[in-house]
Amino acid sequence: MSGSWTDGILLKIANIVVYFLFLGSNIYTVATPHDIYFTGRETYITPAPWAFLIWSLIHLLLFGTIIYQFTASGKKVIIEGISWRFPLLGILNAIYVHLWASQHYILAFVLALFVSSAVTHIYYVVKKFHAPANVGDEVLVHLPFSLYHGWTTVLVFITAFEAFGVNAFSQPAGVWTKVFVFLALFFLESTAATYAFSSPEGDLPASLAITWSLFAIFAHQSVHRSAFIHWSALVFAVFSTVWVLLGTFGMYKRFRGGSIILDEERAPLVGSEN
């Protein structure tokens, strides 16, 4: 009935190796003596350094994911569902972090698009074909990839402005800079709303990742640098918080009604598992 823990062992080993490669790349950014989070290119959408602490939570959850893959439930979602997409994501992300840390911003932006694409594919597979059947699925599969998906959306914009935007230390924010920053903030807030209404219970972690980032942008972009960008970031962060609260209410309704019942109700809407 349930296979051995050695089933798919090559992929399981690859997941472990790539996870530590991915983890090591992010450890490098904080262990290096160059203070990457403080000496990188400063733009008008750069968040406060504490925004990047979300990596720590993602890594912690993904550590649980690579352990969970050795269980029967984990094998079904991670090995049979996500498959080799996770090693591909880890490699792409490690390359992105290396390029970003070495300040090759145009190449980093290209890799950010690939990372976002890889995460989106995993996110789609998990959400559409693998509704959570237990707490392990919810916490160790759906939660980390929801956070990851929301966060990489933010990274695409951060890296885009680093690659093509003006240097906030040396150039004032012109009209077009303000317009593009405003549009980026609007898109992020709208994405948080989309997550909140993507399903009956919403996607709280993805919305929360964006909300966290918007508040970090507000905190870092001082009113003295650009009052328009500063207050715009706050307004969009507040709106995004509303979507997080709606997502929280959705999750409350879900657990109040019972997760098993909800999954059975939702199953015909998302298709059957393969």
Tab-separated table of N, CA, C and O in Angstrom, residues 3-92:
chain	number	residue	atom	x	y	z
A	3	GLY	N	4.605	2.797	0.038
A	3	GLY	CA	5.922	2.322	-0.351
A	3	GLY	C	6.961	2.537	0.731
A	3	GLY	O	6.703	3.102	1.789
A	4	SER	N	8.163	2.076	0.439
A	4	SER	CA	9.284	2.241	1.355
A	4	SER	C	9.766	3.682	1.341
A	4	SER	O	9.556	4.427	0.380
A	5	TRP	N	10.450	4.078	2.420
A	5	TRP	CA	10.989	5.438	2.489
A	5	TRP	C	12.080	5.648	1.449
A	5	TRP	O	12.433	6.785	1.132
A	6	THR	N	12.580	4.551	0.881
A	6	THR	CA	13.619	4.678	-0.156
A	6	THR	C	13.036	4.920	-1.547
A	6	THR	O	13.796	5.168	-2.485
A	7	ASP	N	11.717	4.840	-1.687
A	7	ASP	CA	11.104	5.134	-2.988
A	7	ASP	C	11.434	6.569	-3.389
A	7	ASP	O	11.275	7.509	-2.601
A	8	GLY	N	11.892	6.734	-4.620
A	8	GLY	CA	12.260	8.069	-5.083
A	8	GLY	C	13.460	8.630	-4.352
A	8	GLY	O	13.592	9.850	-4.193
A	9	ILE	N	14.356	7.750	-3.901
A	9	ILE	CA	15.473	8.177	-3.050
A	9	ILE	C	16.402	9.156	-3.744
A	9	ILE	O	16.957	10.063	-3.120
A	10	LEU	N	16.571	9.018	-5.069
A	10	LEU	CA	17.439	9.946	-5.800
A	10	LEU	C	16.907	11.368	-5.711
A	10	LEU	O	17.663	12.319	-5.449
A	11	LEU	N	15.599	11.527	-5.914
A	11	LEU	CA	14.993	12.851	-5.812
A	11	LEU	C	15.043	13.359	-4.380
A	11	LEU	O	15.282	14.555	-4.139
A	12	LYS	N	14.841	12.477	-3.418
A	12	LYS	CA	14.885	12.892	-2.013
A	12	LYS	C	16.274	13.406	-1.636
A	12	LYS	O	16.411	14.418	-0.945
A	13	ILE	N	17.297	12.710	-2.110
A	13	ILE	CA	18.669	13.160	-1.847
A	13	ILE	C	18.937	14.487	-2.539
A	13	ILE	O	19.559	15.400	-1.974
A	14	ALA	N	18.461	14.601	-3.785
A	14	ALA	CA	18.632	15.856	-4.527
A	14	ALA	C	17.961	17.009	-3.796
A	14	ALA	O	18.516	18.121	-3.710
A	15	ASN	N	16.772	16.766	-3.242
A	15	ASN	CA	16.071	17.808	-2.487
A	15	ASN	C	16.891	18.265	-1.285
A	15	ASN	O	16.973	19.459	-0.983
A	16	ILE	N	17.505	17.301	-0.591
A	16	ILE	CA	18.308	17.639	0.588
A	16	ILE	C	19.547	18.441	0.195
A	16	ILE	O	19.859	19.472	0.802
A	17	VAL	N	20.263	17.972	-0.828
A	17	VAL	CA	21.480	18.651	-1.264
A	17	VAL	C	21.179	20.073	-1.724
A	17	VAL	O	21.857	21.037	-1.341
A	18	VAL	N	20.141	20.203	-2.549
A	18	VAL	CA	19.793	21.525	-3.076
A	18	VAL	C	19.278	22.439	-1.972
A	18	VAL	O	19.549	23.645	-1.986
A	19	TYR	N	18.573	21.882	-1.002
A	19	TYR	CA	18.109	22.705	0.116
A	19	TYR	C	19.286	23.353	0.829
A	19	TYR	O	19.260	24.561	1.123
A	20	PHE	N	20.334	22.568	1.114
A	20	PHE	CA	21.482	23.133	1.827
A	20	PHE	C	22.294	24.076	0.941
A	20	PHE	O	22.914	25.020	1.439
A	21	LEU	N	22.282	23.841	-0.369
A	21	LEU	CA	22.890	24.802	-1.289
A	21	LEU	C	22.138	26.125	-1.234
A	21	LEU	O	22.750	27.200	-1.144
A	22	PHE	N	20.843	26.050	-1.269
A	22	PHE	CA	19.967	27.213	-1.190
A	22	PHE	C	20.146	27.933	0.146
A	22	PHE	O	20.294	29.165	0.204
A	23	LEU	N	20.162	27.159	1.232
A	23	LEU	CA	20.363	27.730	2.566
A	23	LEU	C	21.714	28.409	2.658
A	23	LEU	O	21.842	29.526	3.169
A	24	GLY	N	22.761	27.738	2.144
A	24	GLY	CA	24.106	28.297	2.206
A	24	GLY	C	24.229	29.612	1.461
A	24	GLY	O	24.949	30.522	1.895
A	25	SER	N	23.525	29.730	0.336
A	25	SER	CA	23.599	30.967	-0.431
A	25	SER	C	23.045	32.139	0.361
A	25	SER	O	23.578	33.261	0.298
A	26	ASN	N	21.985	31.904	1.127
A	26	ASN	CA	21.423	32.983	1.924
A	26	ASN	C	22.224	33.242	3.199
A	26	ASN	O	22.296	34.378	3.672
A	27	ILE	N	22.827	32.201	3.752
A	27	ILE	CA	23.709	32.409	4.906
A	27	ILE	C	24.891	33.284	4.495
A	27	ILE	O	25.343	34.142	5.255
A	28	TYR	N	25.363	33.065	3.272
A	28	TYR	CA	26.482	33.860	2.755
A	28	TYR	C	26.166	35.354	2.771
A	28	TYR	O	27.031	36.179	3.086
A	29	THR	N	24.927	35.709	2.466
A	29	THR	CA	24.574	37.128	2.390
A	29	THR	C	24.634	37.824	3.748
A	29	THR	O	24.818	39.045	3.810
A	30	VAL	N	24.466	37.045	4.831
A	30	VAL	CA	24.532	37.655	6.159
A	30	VAL	C	25.885	37.426	6.818
A	30	VAL	O	26.265	38.167	7.731
A	31	ALA	N	26.629	36.408	6.353
A	31	ALA	CA	27.924	36.103	6.968
A	31	ALA	C	29.071	36.874	6.316
A	31	ALA	O	30.125	37.045	6.912
A	32	THR	N	28.858	37.342	5.090
A	32	THR	CA	29.918	38.061	4.400
A	32	THR	C	30.242	39.365	5.122
A	32	THR	O	29.353	40.011	5.689
A	33	PRO	N	31.509	39.777	5.129
A	33	PRO	CA	31.884	41.017	5.815
A	33	PRO	C	31.482	42.284	5.069
A	33	PRO	O	31.717	43.390	5.558
A	34	HIS	N	30.858	42.150	3.904
A	34	HIS	CA	30.567	43.332	3.088
A	34	HIS	C	29.224	43.984	3.397
A	34	HIS	O	28.861	44.976	2.759
A	35	ASP	N	28.469	43.441	4.355
A	35	ASP	CA	27.178	44.035	4.734
A	35	ASP	C	26.298	44.251	3.511
A	35	ASP	O	25.907	45.364	3.175
A	36	ILE	N	25.977	43.166	2.817
A	36	ILE	CA	25.252	43.255	1.554
A	36	ILE	C	23.922	43.987	1.703
A	36	ILE	O	23.526	44.765	0.835
A	37	TYR	N	23.243	43.760	2.819
A	37	TYR	CA	21.935	44.387	2.997
A	37	TYR	C	22.035	45.882	3.295
A	37	TYR	O	21.024	46.586	3.296
A	38	PHE	N	23.251	46.362	3.529
A	38	PHE	CA	23.427	47.777	3.822
A	38	PHE	C	24.263	48.506	2.772
A	38	PHE	O	24.281	49.728	2.735
A	39	THR	N	24.970	47.760	1.936
A	39	THR	CA	25.855	48.392	0.948
A	39	THR	C	25.409	48.138	-0.481
A	39	THR	O	26.107	48.521	-1.417
A	40	GLY	N	24.275	47.487	-0.658
A	40	GLY	CA	23.783	47.233	-2.002
A	40	GLY	C	23.217	48.497	-2.626
A	40	GLY	O	23.192	49.581	-2.019
A	41	ARG	N	22.764	48.377	-3.863
A	41	ARG	CA	22.213	49.521	-4.579
A	41	ARG	C	20.920	49.980	-3.908
A	41	ARG	O	19.999	49.202	-3.677
A	42	GLU	N	20.877	51.249	-3.595
A	42	GLU	CA	19.729	51.821	-2.905
A	42	GLU	C	18.767	52.416	-3.931
A	42	GLU	O	19.139	53.266	-4.741
A	43	THR	N	17.520	51.968	-3.906
A	43	THR	CA	16.514	52.484	-4.821
A	43	THR	C	15.337	53.035	-4.022
A	43	THR	O	15.338	52.983	-2.786
A	44	TYR	N	14.343	53.515	-4.753
A	44	TYR	CA	13.180	54.092	-4.074
A	44	TYR	C	12.110	53.052	-3.730
A	44	TYR	O	11.005	53.412	-3.333
A	45	ILE	N	12.478	51.793	-3.873
A	45	ILE	CA	11.577	50.729	-3.424
A	45	ILE	C	12.315	49.743	-2.519
A	45	ILE	O	11.770	48.728	-2.110
A	46	THR	N	13.559	50.075	-2.179
A	46	THR	CA	14.354	49.220	-1.290
A	46	THR	C	13.682	49.135	0.083
A	46	THR	O	13.367	50.162	0.685
A	47	PRO	N	13.446	47.930	0.583
A	47	PRO	CA	12.827	47.788	1.909
A	47	PRO	C	13.870	47.862	3.014
A	47	PRO	O	15.085	47.797	2.748
A	48	ALA	N	13.428	47.978	4.236
A	48	ALA	CA	14.328	47.892	5.387
A	48	ALA	C	14.964	46.512	5.421
A	48	ALA	O	14.343	45.522	5.004
A	49	PRO	N	16.208	46.405	5.890
A	49	PRO	CA	16.886	45.098	5.899
A	49	PRO	C	16.108	43.994	6.596
A	49	PRO	O	16.223	42.823	6.233
A	50	TRP	N	15.297	44.354	7.595
A	50	TRP	CA	14.562	43.308	8.311
A	50	TRP	C	13.516	42.612	7.441
A	50	TRP	O	13.008	41.550	7.810
A	51	ALA	N	13.217	43.181	6.284
A	51	ALA	CA	12.271	42.508	5.386
A	51	ALA	C	12.799	41.139	4.975
A	51	ALA	O	12.024	40.188	4.803
A	52	PHE	N	14.125	41.028	4.844
A	52	PHE	CA	14.730	39.791	4.357
A	52	PHE	C	14.761	38.692	5.417
A	52	PHE	O	15.168	37.571	5.129
A	53	LEU	N	14.327	39.017	6.637
A	53	LEU	CA	14.235	37.987	7.675
A	53	LEU	C	13.213	36.909	7.309
A	53	LEU	O	13.238	35.822	7.876
A	54	ILE	N	12.356	37.221	6.359
A	54	ILE	CA	11.370	36.228	5.936
A	54	ILE	C	12.042	34.990	5.343
A	54	ILE	O	11.500	33.893	5.368
A	55	TRP	N	13.281	35.179	4.823
A	55	TRP	CA	14.043	34.018	4.340
A	55	TRP	C	14.238	32.989	5.453
A	55	TRP	O	14.203	31.778	5.208
A	56	SER	N	14.472	33.479	6.676
A	56	SER	CA	14.712	32.559	7.801
A	56	SER	C	13.508	31.667	8.043
A	56	SER	O	13.647	30.458	8.273
A	57	LEU	N	12.318	32.257	7.977
A	57	LEU	CA	11.098	31.472	8.186
A	57	LEU	C	10.898	30.475	7.049
A	57	LEU	O	10.539	29.310	7.277
A	58	ILE	N	11.149	30.911	5.813
A	58	ILE	CA	11.002	30.021	4.658
A	58	ILE	C	11.969	28.850	4.766
A	58	ILE	O	11.599	27.690	4.531
A	59	HIS	N	13.220	29.133	5.134
A	59	HIS	CA	14.209	28.061	5.279
A	59	HIS	C	13.819	27.083	6.384
A	59	HIS	O	13.979	25.861	6.223
A	60	LEU	N	13.322	27.599	7.486
A	60	LEU	CA	12.914	26.733	8.595
A	60	LEU	C	11.791	25.800	8.158
A	60	LEU	O	11.823	24.591	8.441
A	61	LEU	N	10.813	26.346	7.469
A	61	LEU	CA	9.692	25.536	7.007
A	61	LEU	C	10.128	24.518	5.955
A	61	LEU	O	9.679	23.362	5.962
A	62	LEU	N	11.022	24.929	5.052
A	62	LEU	CA	11.485	24.003	4.016
A	62	LEU	C	12.358	22.900	4.592
A	62	LEU	O	12.437	21.796	4.027
A	63	PHE	N	13.016	23.167	5.716
A	63	PHE	CA	13.750	22.102	6.397
A	63	PHE	C	12.773	21.013	6.838
A	63	PHE	O	13.053	19.817	6.721
A	64	GLY	N	11.616	21.459	7.324
A	64	GLY	CA	10.578	20.496	7.667
A	64	GLY	C	10.064	19.771	6.428
A	64	GLY	O	9.740	18.585	6.483
A	65	THR	N	10.040	20.474	5.294
A	65	THR	CA	9.563	19.877	4.043
A	65	THR	C	10.445	18.715	3.609
A	65	THR	O	9.945	17.663	3.201
A	66	ILE	N	11.762	18.891	3.689
A	66	ILE	CA	12.651	17.822	3.221
A	66	ILE	C	12.638	16.625	4.177
A	66	ILE	O	12.997	15.515	3.776
A	67	ILE	N	12.238	16.843	5.422
A	67	ILE	CA	12.039	15.718	6.346
A	67	ILE	C	10.689	15.056	6.058
A	67	ILE	O	10.571	13.830	6.022
A	68	TYR	N	9.700	15.871	5.807
A	68	TYR	CA	8.341	15.384	5.555
A	68	TYR	C	8.257	14.520	4.302
A	68	TYR	O	7.379	13.654	4.187
A	69	GLN	N	9.186	14.719	3.356
A	69	GLN	CA	9.160	13.933	2.120
A	69	GLN	C	9.367	12.435	2.370
A	69	GLN	O	9.041	11.606	1.513
A	70	PHE	N	9.888	12.073	3.535
A	70	PHE	CA	10.125	10.663	3.855
A	70	PHE	C	8.882	9.979	4.432
A	70	PHE	O	8.921	8.783	4.712
A	71	THR	N	7.799	10.737	4.630
A	71	THR	CA	6.555	10.141	5.093
A	71	THR	C	5.675	9.808	3.889
A	71	THR	O	5.905	10.303	2.780
A	72	ALA	N	4.655	8.985	4.108
A	72	ALA	CA	3.765	8.597	3.012
A	72	ALA	C	3.024	9.801	2.440
A	72	ALA	O	2.927	9.965	1.220
A	73	SER	N	2.511	10.667	3.330
A	73	SER	CA	1.787	11.853	2.869
A	73	SER	C	2.721	12.819	2.162
A	73	SER	O	2.376	13.403	1.126
A	74	GLY	N	3.922	12.991	2.729
A	74	GLY	CA	4.886	13.894	2.121
A	74	GLY	C	5.349	13.410	0.757
A	74	GLY	O	5.540	14.207	-0.177
A	75	LYS	N	5.544	12.095	0.637
A	75	LYS	CA	5.962	11.523	-0.644
A	75	LYS	C	4.937	11.815	-1.730
A	75	LYS	O	5.290	12.145	-2.871
A	76	LYS	N	3.680	11.713	-1.379
A	76	LYS	CA	2.618	11.923	-2.363
A	76	LYS	C	2.644	13.340	-2.920
A	76	LYS	O	2.485	13.556	-4.127
A	77	VAL	N	2.857	14.323	-2.050
A	77	VAL	CA	2.831	15.720	-2.486
A	77	VAL	C	4.182	16.166	-3.036
A	77	VAL	O	4.253	16.772	-4.106
A	78	ILE	N	5.262	15.863	-2.308
A	78	ILE	CA	6.574	16.398	-2.646
A	78	ILE	C	7.254	15.611	-3.759
A	78	ILE	O	7.756	16.192	-4.739
A	79	ILE	N	7.279	14.303	-3.630
A	79	ILE	CA	7.982	13.476	-4.613
A	79	ILE	C	7.141	13.272	-5.873
A	79	ILE	O	7.620	13.428	-6.994
A	80	GLU	N	5.872	12.912	-5.688
A	80	GLU	CA	5.024	12.631	-6.844
A	80	GLU	C	4.398	13.893	-7.433
A	80	GLU	O	4.127	13.951	-8.631
A	81	GLY	N	4.154	14.893	-6.591
A	81	GLY	CA	3.505	16.116	-7.064
A	81	GLY	C	4.498	17.182	-7.518
A	81	GLY	O	4.583	17.516	-8.701
A	82	ILE	N	5.274	17.690	-6.581
A	82	ILE	CA	6.252	18.738	-6.905
A	82	ILE	C	7.383	18.186	-7.758
A	82	ILE	O	7.883	18.842	-8.670
A	83	SER	N	7.810	16.980	-7.440
A	83	SER	CA	8.828	16.255	-8.215
A	83	SER	C	10.135	17.059	-8.305
A	83	SER	O	10.574	17.641	-7.321
A	84	TRP	N	10.731	17.122	-9.512
A	84	TRP	CA	12.041	17.754	-9.681
A	84	TRP	C	11.964	19.277	-9.760
A	84	TRP	O	12.991	19.941	-9.956
A	85	ARG	N	10.795	19.810	-9.606
A	85	ARG	CA	10.663	21.270	-9.631
A	85	ARG	C	11.358	21.915	-8.431
A	85	ARG	O	11.853	23.040	-8.526
A	86	PHE	N	11.359	21.220	-7.288
A	86	PHE	CA	12.000	21.803	-6.104
A	86	PHE	C	13.521	21.911	-6.261
A	86	PHE	O	14.094	22.975	-5.962
A	87	PRO	N	14.230	20.862	-6.712
A	87	PRO	CA	15.669	21.033	-6.949
A	87	PRO	C	15.965	22.137	-7.961
A	87	PRO	O	16.919	22.902	-7.784
A	88	LEU	N	15.141	22.224	-9.006
A	88	LEU	CA	15.334	23.293	-9.996
A	88	LEU	C	15.177	24.652	-9.345
A	88	LEU	O	15.988	25.567	-9.566
A	89	LEU	N	14.152	24.800	-8.505
A	89	LEU	CA	13.931	26.067	-7.803
A	89	LEU	C	15.115	26.419	-6.911
A	89	LEU	O	15.577	27.571	-6.899
A	90	GLY	N	15.602	25.434	-6.158
A	90	GLY	CA	16.716	25.693	-5.252
A	90	GLY	C	17.968	26.146	-5.981
A	90	GLY	O	18.667	27.065	-5.530
A	91	ILE	N	18.272	25.517	-7.115
A	91	ILE	CA	19.449	25.896	-7.895
A	91	ILE	C	19.292	27.302	-8.455
A	91	ILE	O	20.211	28.132	-8.379
A	92	LEU	N	18.127	27.591	-9.027
A	92	LEU	CA	17.875	28.926	-9.581
A	92	LEU	C	17.971	29.990	-8.495
A	92	LEU	O	18.550	31.064	-8.701
